[in-house]
mmCIF file of C-alpha atoms in Angstrom:
data_model
loop_
_atom_site.group_PDB
_atom_site.id
_atom_site.type_symbol
_atom_site.label_atom_id
_atom_site.label_comp_id
_atom_site.label_asym_id
_atom_site.label_seq_id
_atom_site.Cartn_x
_atom_site.Cartn_y
_atom_site.Cartn_z
ATOM 1 C CA UNK A 1 -15.925 -1.987 71.377
ATOM 2 C CA UNK A 2 -14.030 -4.607 73.433
ATOM 3 C CA UNK A 3 -12.793 -6.922 70.668
ATOM 4 C CA UNK A 4 -10.699 -10.092 70.718
ATOM 5 C CA UNK A 5 -9.046 -11.481 67.640
ATOM 6 C CA UNK A 6 -8.045 -15.129 67.362
ATOM 7 C CA UNK A 7 -5.305 -15.618 64.772
ATOM 8 C CA UNK A 8 -2.229 -13.646 64.154
ATOM 9 C CA UNK A 9 -1.560 -14.487 60.400
ATOM 10 C CA UNK A 10 -1.292 -11.676 57.982
ATOM 11 C CA UNK A 11 -5.121 -11.229 57.797
ATOM 12 C CA UNK A 12 -5.781 -11.544 61.471
ATOM 13 C CA UNK A 13 -3.053 -9.104 62.240
ATOM 14 C CA UNK A 14 -4.215 -6.664 59.604
ATOM 15 C CA UNK A 15 -7.882 -6.712 60.868
ATOM 16 C CA UNK A 16 -6.856 -6.469 64.462
ATOM 17 C CA UNK A 17 -4.641 -3.460 63.628
ATOM 18 C CA UNK A 18 -7.408 -1.735 61.622
ATOM 19 C CA UNK A 19 -9.838 -2.178 64.552
ATOM 20 C CA UNK A 20 -7.188 -0.718 66.988
ATOM 21 C CA UNK A 21 -6.571 2.263 64.731
ATOM 22 C CA UNK A 22 -10.249 2.926 64.862
ATOM 23 C CA UNK A 23 -10.096 3.219 68.633
ATOM 24 C CA UNK A 24 -11.469 -0.124 69.652
ATOM 25 C CA UNK A 25 -9.896 -2.010 72.529
ATOM 26 C CA UNK A 26 -8.294 -4.959 70.712
ATOM 27 C CA UNK A 27 -6.535 -8.039 72.045
ATOM 28 C CA UNK A 28 -4.819 -10.288 69.415
ATOM 29 C CA UNK A 29 -4.102 -13.885 70.131
ATOM 30 C CA UNK A 30 -1.231 -15.700 68.555
ATOM 31 C CA UNK A 31 -0.421 -19.390 68.989
ATOM 32 C CA UNK A 32 3.337 -18.760 68.927
ATOM 33 C CA UNK A 33 4.301 -17.439 72.374
ATOM 34 C CA UNK A 34 7.620 -16.083 70.985
ATOM 35 C CA UNK A 35 5.701 -14.134 68.304
ATOM 36 C CA UNK A 36 3.577 -12.504 71.005
ATOM 37 C CA UNK A 37 6.639 -11.448 72.825
ATOM 38 C CA UNK A 38 8.137 -9.988 69.726
ATOM 39 C CA UNK A 39 5.082 -8.124 68.619
ATOM 40 C CA UNK A 40 4.755 -6.645 72.108
ATOM 41 C CA UNK A 41 8.308 -5.480 72.120
ATOM 42 C CA UNK A 42 8.825 -4.393 68.426
ATOM 43 C CA UNK A 43 5.079 -3.533 67.338
ATOM 44 C CA UNK A 44 5.686 -5.696 64.264
ATOM 45 C CA UNK A 45 4.485 -9.181 63.126
ATOM 46 C CA UNK A 46 7.840 -10.109 61.597
ATOM 47 C CA UNK A 47 6.541 -13.739 60.897
ATOM 48 C CA UNK A 48 3.316 -13.130 58.823
ATOM 49 C CA UNK A 49 3.158 -9.268 58.143
ATOM 50 C CA UNK A 50 6.902 -8.013 58.061
ATOM 51 C CA UNK A 51 7.714 -4.447 57.413
ATOM 52 C CA UNK A 52 4.545 -2.791 59.014
ATOM 53 C CA UNK A 53 4.302 -1.112 62.256
ATOM 54 C CA UNK A 54 1.401 -2.125 64.340
ATOM 55 C CA UNK A 55 -0.795 0.441 66.277
ATOM 56 C CA UNK A 56 0.467 1.239 69.776
ATOM 57 C CA UNK A 57 -2.995 0.533 71.226
ATOM 58 C CA UNK A 58 -3.111 -3.049 69.938
ATOM 59 C CA UNK A 59 -2.343 -5.692 72.616
ATOM 60 C CA UNK A 60 -1.152 -9.301 72.341
ATOM 61 C CA UNK A 61 -1.598 -12.604 74.092
ATOM 62 C CA UNK A 62 -1.157 -16.380 73.673
ATOM 63 C CA UNK A 63 -3.872 -17.161 76.209
ATOM 64 C CA UNK A 64 -7.137 -18.312 74.540
ATOM 65 C CA UNK A 65 -9.210 -17.849 77.630
ATOM 66 C CA UNK A 66 -7.942 -14.241 77.932
ATOM 67 C CA UNK A 67 -8.769 -13.283 74.380
ATOM 68 C CA UNK A 68 -12.241 -14.980 74.457
ATOM 69 C CA UNK A 69 -13.489 -13.819 77.878
ATOM 70 C CA UNK A 70 -15.649 -10.705 78.209
ATOM 71 C CA UNK A 71 -15.610 -9.555 74.671
ATOM 72 C CA UNK A 72 -18.366 -7.707 72.777
ATOM 73 C CA UNK A 73 -17.027 -9.197 69.571
ATOM 74 C CA UNK A 74 -14.837 -12.043 68.922
ATOM 75 C CA UNK A 75 -13.172 -12.232 65.444
ATOM 76 C CA UNK A 76 -11.900 -15.719 64.296
ATOM 77 C CA UNK A 77 -9.200 -15.688 61.732
ATOM 78 C CA UNK A 78 -7.190 -18.991 62.119
ATOM 79 C CA UNK A 79 -6.616 -21.257 59.118
ATOM 80 C CA UNK A 80 -9.935 -23.054 58.334
ATOM 81 C CA UNK A 81 -8.465 -26.524 59.068
ATOM 82 C CA UNK A 82 -7.783 -25.677 62.708
ATOM 83 C CA UNK A 83 -10.835 -23.497 63.352
ATOM 84 C CA UNK A 84 -12.884 -26.362 65.132
ATOM 85 C CA UNK A 85 -10.009 -27.138 67.370
ATOM 86 C CA UNK A 86 -9.250 -23.552 68.382
ATOM 87 C CA UNK A 87 -13.022 -22.676 68.826
ATOM 88 C CA UNK A 88 -13.528 -25.862 70.974
ATOM 89 C CA UNK A 89 -10.796 -24.812 73.216
ATOM 90 C CA UNK A 90 -12.117 -21.280 73.582
ATOM 91 C CA UNK A 91 -15.855 -22.072 73.696
ATOM 92 C CA UNK A 92 -16.304 -22.218 77.552
ATOM 93 C CA UNK A 93 -14.814 -18.818 77.848
ATOM 94 C CA UNK A 94 -16.963 -17.043 75.279
ATOM 95 C CA UNK A 95 -19.793 -14.986 76.920
ATOM 96 C CA UNK A 96 -23.369 -15.668 75.614
ATOM 97 C CA UNK A 97 -23.723 -12.155 74.461
ATOM 98 C CA UNK A 98 -20.505 -12.047 72.468
ATOM 99 C CA UNK A 99 -20.979 -11.311 68.679
ATOM 100 C CA UNK A 100 -18.836 -13.961 66.927
ATOM 101 C CA UNK A 101 -17.348 -13.015 63.469
ATOM 102 C CA UNK A 102 -15.409 -15.359 61.307
ATOM 103 C CA UNK A 103 -12.945 -14.271 58.611
ATOM 104 C CA UNK A 104 -11.778 -17.950 58.025
ATOM 105 C CA UNK A 105 -12.347 -19.221 54.517
ATOM 106 C CA UNK A 106 -12.710 -22.965 53.794
ATOM 107 C CA UNK A 107 -14.562 -26.213 53.788
ATOM 108 C CA UNK A 108 -13.577 -28.629 56.503
ATOM 109 C CA UNK A 109 -12.117 -31.916 55.378
ATOM 110 C CA UNK A 110 -13.802 -35.005 56.544
ATOM 111 C CA UNK A 111 -17.046 -33.383 57.527
ATOM 112 C CA UNK A 112 -17.394 -31.292 54.388
ATOM 113 C CA UNK A 113 -18.946 -28.518 56.646
ATOM 114 C CA UNK A 114 -18.611 -24.870 55.869
ATOM 115 C CA UNK A 115 -17.431 -22.612 58.537
ATOM 116 C CA UNK A 116 -20.933 -21.528 59.369
ATOM 117 C CA UNK A 117 -22.042 -25.111 59.727
ATOM 118 C CA UNK A 118 -18.943 -25.873 61.935
ATOM 119 C CA UNK A 119 -19.271 -22.781 64.196
ATOM 120 C CA UNK A 120 -23.076 -23.461 64.645
ATOM 121 C CA UNK A 121 -22.113 -26.918 65.887
ATOM 122 C CA UNK A 122 -19.452 -25.757 68.251
ATOM 123 C CA UNK A 123 -21.071 -22.478 69.390
ATOM 124 C CA UNK A 124 -24.823 -23.242 69.423
ATOM 125 C CA UNK A 125 -25.515 -20.247 71.666
ATOM 126 C CA UNK A 126 -24.035 -17.844 69.118
ATOM 127 C CA UNK A 127 -25.386 -19.577 66.020
ATOM 128 C CA UNK A 128 -28.135 -17.331 65.157
ATOM 129 C CA UNK A 129 -26.207 -14.108 64.891
ATOM 130 C CA UNK A 130 -22.848 -15.542 63.475
ATOM 131 C CA UNK A 131 -21.309 -13.115 60.973
ATOM 132 C CA UNK A 132 -18.853 -13.806 58.198
ATOM 133 C CA UNK A 133 -16.448 -11.288 56.682
ATOM 134 C CA UNK A 134 -15.221 -12.069 53.202
ATOM 135 C CA UNK A 135 -14.336 -10.333 49.810
ATOM 136 C CA UNK A 136 -11.391 -9.275 47.742
ATOM 137 C CA UNK A 137 -8.741 -8.074 50.334
ATOM 138 C CA UNK A 138 -5.026 -8.718 50.276
ATOM 139 C CA UNK A 139 -3.735 -8.116 53.829
ATOM 140 C CA UNK A 140 -0.716 -6.059 52.797
ATOM 141 C CA UNK A 141 -2.940 -3.618 50.732
ATOM 142 C CA UNK A 142 -5.332 -3.148 53.601
ATOM 143 C CA UNK A 143 -2.322 -2.466 55.946
ATOM 144 C CA UNK A 144 -1.161 0.131 53.421
ATOM 145 C CA UNK A 145 -4.717 1.626 53.503
ATOM 146 C CA UNK A 146 -5.500 1.044 49.900
ATOM 147 C CA UNK A 147 -9.270 1.375 49.184
ATOM 148 C CA UNK A 148 -10.812 -2.098 49.732
ATOM 149 C CA UNK A 149 -14.490 -3.221 49.788
ATOM 150 C CA UNK A 150 -15.621 -6.374 51.575
ATOM 151 C CA UNK A 151 -19.021 -7.958 52.782
ATOM 152 C CA UNK A 152 -20.314 -8.915 56.226
ATOM 153 C CA UNK A 153 -22.872 -11.679 55.917
ATOM 154 C CA UNK A 154 -25.322 -12.809 58.648
ATOM 155 C CA UNK A 155 -28.775 -14.148 58.945
ATOM 156 C CA UNK A 156 -29.369 -11.421 61.517
ATOM 157 C CA UNK A 157 -29.341 -7.953 59.964
ATOM 158 C CA UNK A 158 -28.516 -6.138 63.201
ATOM 159 C CA UNK A 159 -25.355 -8.368 63.647
ATOM 160 C CA UNK A 160 -24.171 -7.689 60.046
ATOM 161 C CA UNK A 161 -24.676 -3.927 60.705
ATOM 162 C CA UNK A 162 -22.621 -3.954 63.884
ATOM 163 C CA UNK A 163 -19.825 -5.590 62.098
ATOM 164 C CA UNK A 164 -20.204 -3.101 59.265
ATOM 165 C CA UNK A 165 -19.939 -0.263 61.597
ATOM 166 C CA UNK A 166 -17.135 -1.663 63.646
ATOM 167 C CA UNK A 167 -14.818 -2.326 60.625
ATOM 168 C CA UNK A 168 -15.681 0.466 58.160
ATOM 169 C CA UNK A 169 -13.192 3.243 57.580
ATOM 170 C CA UNK A 170 -12.368 5.766 54.875
ATOM 171 C CA UNK A 171 -10.359 3.107 53.091
ATOM 172 C CA UNK A 172 -12.117 -0.138 54.249
ATOM 173 C CA UNK A 173 -15.733 -0.192 53.056
ATOM 174 C CA UNK A 174 -18.038 -3.078 54.325
ATOM 175 C CA UNK A 175 -21.315 -4.021 52.799
ATOM 176 C CA UNK A 176 -23.812 -6.270 54.425
ATOM 177 C CA UNK A 177 -25.471 -9.444 53.043
ATOM 178 C CA UNK A 178 -27.953 -12.087 54.397
ATOM 179 C CA UNK A 179 -26.604 -14.942 52.219
ATOM 180 C CA UNK A 180 -24.233 -16.490 54.656
ATOM 181 C CA UNK A 181 -23.778 -19.639 52.569
ATOM 182 C CA UNK A 182 -23.150 -17.801 49.387
ATOM 183 C CA UNK A 183 -20.613 -15.460 50.981
ATOM 184 C CA UNK A 184 -18.571 -18.134 52.680
ATOM 185 C CA UNK A 185 -18.631 -20.566 49.762
ATOM 186 C CA UNK A 186 -17.505 -17.734 47.484
ATOM 187 C CA UNK A 187 -14.499 -17.078 49.835
ATOM 188 C CA UNK A 188 -13.584 -20.736 49.999
ATOM 189 C CA UNK A 189 -13.989 -21.878 46.443
ATOM 190 C CA UNK A 190 -12.215 -18.920 44.799
ATOM 191 C CA UNK A 191 -9.018 -20.382 46.320
ATOM 192 C CA UNK A 192 -9.339 -23.528 44.299
ATOM 193 C CA UNK A 193 -9.817 -21.437 41.101
ATOM 194 C CA UNK A 194 -6.788 -19.425 41.963
ATOM 195 C CA UNK A 195 -4.724 -22.529 42.122
ATOM 196 C CA UNK A 196 -5.976 -23.432 38.602
ATOM 197 C CA UNK A 197 -5.253 -19.938 37.350
ATOM 198 C CA UNK A 198 -1.794 -20.212 38.682
ATOM 199 C CA UNK A 199 -1.231 -23.509 36.956
ATOM 200 C CA UNK A 200 -2.282 -21.844 33.737
ATOM 201 C CA UNK A 201 0.170 -19.093 34.258
ATOM 202 C CA UNK A 202 2.859 -21.548 35.277
ATOM 203 C CA UNK A 203 2.394 -23.501 32.073
ATOM 204 C CA UNK A 204 2.902 -20.279 30.025
ATOM 205 C CA UNK A 205 -0.645 -19.638 29.015
ATOM 206 C CA UNK A 206 -1.990 -16.097 28.507
ATOM 207 C CA UNK A 207 -4.945 -13.852 29.228
ATOM 208 C CA UNK A 208 -7.310 -15.785 27.166
ATOM 209 C CA UNK A 209 -6.728 -18.885 29.269
ATOM 210 C CA UNK A 210 -7.025 -17.002 32.543
ATOM 211 C CA UNK A 211 -10.186 -15.215 31.500
ATOM 212 C CA UNK A 212 -11.817 -18.499 30.624
ATOM 213 C CA UNK A 213 -10.825 -20.034 33.930
ATOM 214 C CA UNK A 214 -12.294 -17.068 35.871
ATOM 215 C CA UNK A 215 -15.490 -17.199 34.068
ATOM 216 C CA UNK A 216 -16.064 -20.902 34.032
ATOM 217 C CA UNK A 217 -14.799 -21.130 37.594
ATOM 218 C CA UNK A 218 -17.475 -18.643 38.609
ATOM 219 C CA UNK A 219 -20.016 -20.857 36.999
ATOM 220 C CA UNK A 220 -18.815 -23.904 38.947
ATOM 221 C CA UNK A 221 -18.879 -21.794 42.261
ATOM 222 C CA UNK A 222 -22.334 -20.782 41.538
ATOM 223 C CA UNK A 223 -23.722 -24.251 40.803
ATOM 224 C CA UNK A 224 -22.189 -25.662 43.964
ATOM 225 C CA UNK A 225 -23.518 -22.744 45.955
ATOM 226 C CA UNK A 226 -26.991 -23.195 44.553
ATOM 227 C CA UNK A 227 -26.903 -26.819 45.535
ATOM 228 C CA UNK A 228 -26.117 -25.659 49.184
ATOM 229 C CA UNK A 229 -28.956 -23.166 49.128
ATOM 230 C CA UNK A 230 -27.006 -20.020 48.295
ATOM 231 C CA UNK A 231 -28.212 -17.125 46.127
ATOM 232 C CA UNK A 232 -26.807 -16.912 42.569
ATOM 233 C CA UNK A 233 -26.604 -13.148 42.810
ATOM 234 C CA UNK A 234 -24.131 -13.452 45.743
ATOM 235 C CA UNK A 235 -21.523 -14.994 43.426
ATOM 236 C CA UNK A 236 -21.727 -11.906 41.225
ATOM 237 C CA UNK A 237 -20.691 -9.709 44.184
ATOM 238 C CA UNK A 238 -17.606 -9.014 46.298
ATOM 239 C CA UNK A 239 -17.359 -12.420 47.827
ATOM 240 C CA UNK A 240 -17.841 -14.213 44.614
ATOM 241 C CA UNK A 241 -16.512 -12.438 41.428
ATOM 242 C CA UNK A 242 -14.567 -9.828 43.312
ATOM 243 C CA UNK A 243 -12.507 -12.214 45.445
ATOM 244 C CA UNK A 244 -12.210 -14.597 42.470
ATOM 245 C CA UNK A 245 -10.712 -11.952 40.278
ATOM 246 C CA UNK A 246 -8.301 -10.916 43.044
ATOM 247 C CA UNK A 247 -6.894 -14.208 43.826
ATOM 248 C CA UNK A 248 -6.741 -15.459 40.227
ATOM 249 C CA UNK A 249 -4.750 -12.361 38.990
ATOM 250 C CA UNK A 250 -2.928 -10.773 42.090
ATOM 251 C CA UNK A 251 0.812 -11.415 42.622
ATOM 252 C CA UNK A 252 0.081 -11.425 46.443
ATOM 253 C CA UNK A 253 -2.214 -14.499 46.112
ATOM 254 C CA UNK A 254 -0.703 -17.483 47.917
ATOM 255 C CA UNK A 255 -3.004 -19.906 46.097
ATOM 256 C CA UNK A 256 -2.146 -18.516 42.578
ATOM 257 C CA UNK A 257 1.628 -18.792 43.570
ATOM 258 C CA UNK A 258 1.291 -22.503 44.446
ATOM 259 C CA UNK A 259 -0.564 -23.102 41.194
ATOM 260 C CA UNK A 260 2.166 -21.421 39.229
ATOM 261 C CA UNK A 261 4.880 -23.573 40.769
ATOM 262 C CA UNK A 262 2.733 -26.681 40.124
ATOM 263 C CA UNK A 263 2.511 -25.622 36.395
ATOM 264 C CA UNK A 264 6.298 -25.241 36.287
ATOM 265 C CA UNK A 265 6.552 -28.924 37.364
ATOM 266 C CA UNK A 266 7.462 -28.595 41.144
ATOM 267 C CA UNK A 267 5.773 -31.112 43.468
ATOM 268 C CA UNK A 268 3.121 -29.951 46.077
ATOM 269 C CA UNK A 269 5.366 -31.219 48.821
ATOM 270 C CA UNK A 270 8.350 -29.111 47.551
ATOM 271 C CA UNK A 271 6.160 -25.984 47.318
ATOM 272 C CA UNK A 272 4.506 -26.154 50.646
ATOM 273 C CA UNK A 273 7.675 -27.037 52.598
ATOM 274 C CA UNK A 274 9.067 -23.506 51.618
ATOM 275 C CA UNK A 275 5.926 -21.570 52.701
ATOM 276 C CA UNK A 276 5.206 -19.988 56.052
ATOM 277 C CA UNK A 277 1.601 -19.046 55.396
ATOM 278 C CA UNK A 278 -1.295 -21.407 54.538
ATOM 279 C CA UNK A 279 -2.593 -21.724 50.875
ATOM 280 C CA UNK A 280 -6.160 -22.684 51.913
ATOM 281 C CA UNK A 281 -7.049 -23.888 48.440
ATOM 282 C CA UNK A 282 -4.990 -27.034 48.680
ATOM 283 C CA UNK A 283 -7.250 -28.404 51.414
ATOM 284 C CA UNK A 284 -10.398 -26.822 50.025
ATOM 285 C CA UNK A 285 -9.787 -28.600 46.707
ATOM 286 C CA UNK A 286 -10.178 -31.892 48.435
ATOM 287 C CA UNK A 287 -13.318 -30.969 50.382
ATOM 288 C CA UNK A 288 -15.012 -29.128 47.517
ATOM 289 C CA UNK A 289 -14.456 -32.086 45.146
ATOM 290 C CA UNK A 290 -16.016 -34.398 47.692
ATOM 291 C CA UNK A 291 -18.860 -32.057 48.439
ATOM 292 C CA UNK A 292 -19.581 -31.749 44.623
ATOM 293 C CA UNK A 293 -19.497 -35.429 44.285
ATOM 294 C CA UNK A 294 -21.904 -35.843 47.300
ATOM 295 C CA UNK A 295 -24.372 -33.209 45.747
ATOM 296 C CA UNK A 296 -23.979 -34.433 42.264
ATOM 297 C CA UNK A 297 -22.744 -31.060 40.886
ATOM 298 C CA UNK A 298 -20.568 -30.816 37.848
ATOM 299 C CA UNK A 299 -17.321 -29.005 38.626
ATOM 300 C CA UNK A 300 -14.702 -29.890 35.988
ATOM 301 C CA UNK A 301 -12.131 -27.395 36.997
ATOM 302 C CA UNK A 302 -12.355 -28.454 40.668
ATOM 303 C CA UNK A 303 -12.055 -32.112 39.410
ATOM 304 C CA UNK A 304 -8.909 -31.501 37.448
ATOM 305 C CA UNK A 305 -7.337 -29.553 40.295
ATOM 306 C CA UNK A 306 -8.114 -32.487 42.580
ATOM 307 C CA UNK A 307 -6.473 -34.843 40.080
ATOM 308 C CA UNK A 308 -3.297 -32.746 39.941
ATOM 309 C CA UNK A 309 -3.034 -32.333 43.795
ATOM 310 C CA UNK A 310 -4.236 -35.662 44.896
ATOM 311 C CA UNK A 311 -3.877 -38.015 41.804
ATOM 312 C CA UNK A 312 -0.369 -36.968 40.546
ATOM 313 C CA UNK A 313 -1.887 -35.841 37.211
ATOM 314 C CA UNK A 314 0.312 -33.774 34.969
ATOM 315 C CA UNK A 315 -0.930 -30.147 34.750
ATOM 316 C CA UNK A 316 -0.775 -29.936 30.993
ATOM 317 C CA UNK A 317 -2.846 -33.206 30.697
ATOM 318 C CA UNK A 318 -5.407 -31.716 32.957
ATOM 319 C CA UNK A 319 -5.790 -28.679 30.668
ATOM 320 C CA UNK A 320 -6.117 -30.994 27.607
ATOM 321 C CA UNK A 321 -8.789 -32.923 29.364
ATOM 322 C CA UNK A 322 -10.666 -29.789 30.198
ATOM 323 C CA UNK A 323 -10.550 -28.439 26.663
ATOM 324 C CA UNK A 324 -11.635 -31.859 25.161
ATOM 325 C CA UNK A 325 -14.766 -32.256 27.234
ATOM 326 C CA UNK A 326 -18.104 -32.603 25.416
ATOM 327 C CA UNK A 327 -19.166 -29.599 23.637
ATOM 328 C CA UNK A 328 -22.313 -27.835 25.108
ATOM 329 C CA UNK A 329 -24.176 -24.696 25.649
ATOM 330 C CA UNK A 330 -22.754 -22.091 27.915
ATOM 331 C CA UNK A 331 -25.669 -21.676 30.232
#
């Protein structure tokens, strides 16, 4: 296939490289023109995926029109908070028959739209077959060809099957799903829970606390998903429980790392100023909290993370308030 990839962060670069190694014709777009030059010359993304050689068949550009035009498939992997701006700039260059796939995870601030709602608005011609790739997948481990399983979700089964076929390898297994809302909310909300798990670790709590956070976090994700029309079963799958366990326990999780530093007493500004890559959970905490308020959904962990990030609440006090809530049945 002739595939364009927008977004040369660690995940975009990893997926572009995977596709190129499969023999697809892949052009990877990066915002940074100097990074494009270096990747072309050294075959390495030294900024976001250092230490890994990129396939010799992978090409690079900083021209949005070039990466969008004439593609059978266009993969979108920018940070979720810039997705609308990037897609709006590229939209006029996307052919009507292009299959648009998103691997961006988040809920847009201000509009509180999911990525599917945002893309349906910006790319109405492609709205019906939009496909979303999500699941437990650290970029570095996929680049190292460690066995990984993800899910491709689309309202159109044929579109999901095309993505499944395009991406699947002997180390990267893709399942299909028709619950777009569930898959993308799972991918977005798990980042908030990973922040909370990191706070727990930073405070010095142990496995009991982390297990409770993961389990009750999944309950919150499911409640919010159901209020948006998602299926409960989706949250028991790869895009829900799978991604949640990964980001709440893995040392490569940027969101968990930010949470750990918060738990140790550092300010959010201090933490983010030293990071090259985006921790999506910080912005998603704000939008998911506001979305839950709008829908009338009870989300105590999200509420406490919102208070820590945006209300200067002390992390230990947030834990105390969570544990002292009114006693109730689990279900």
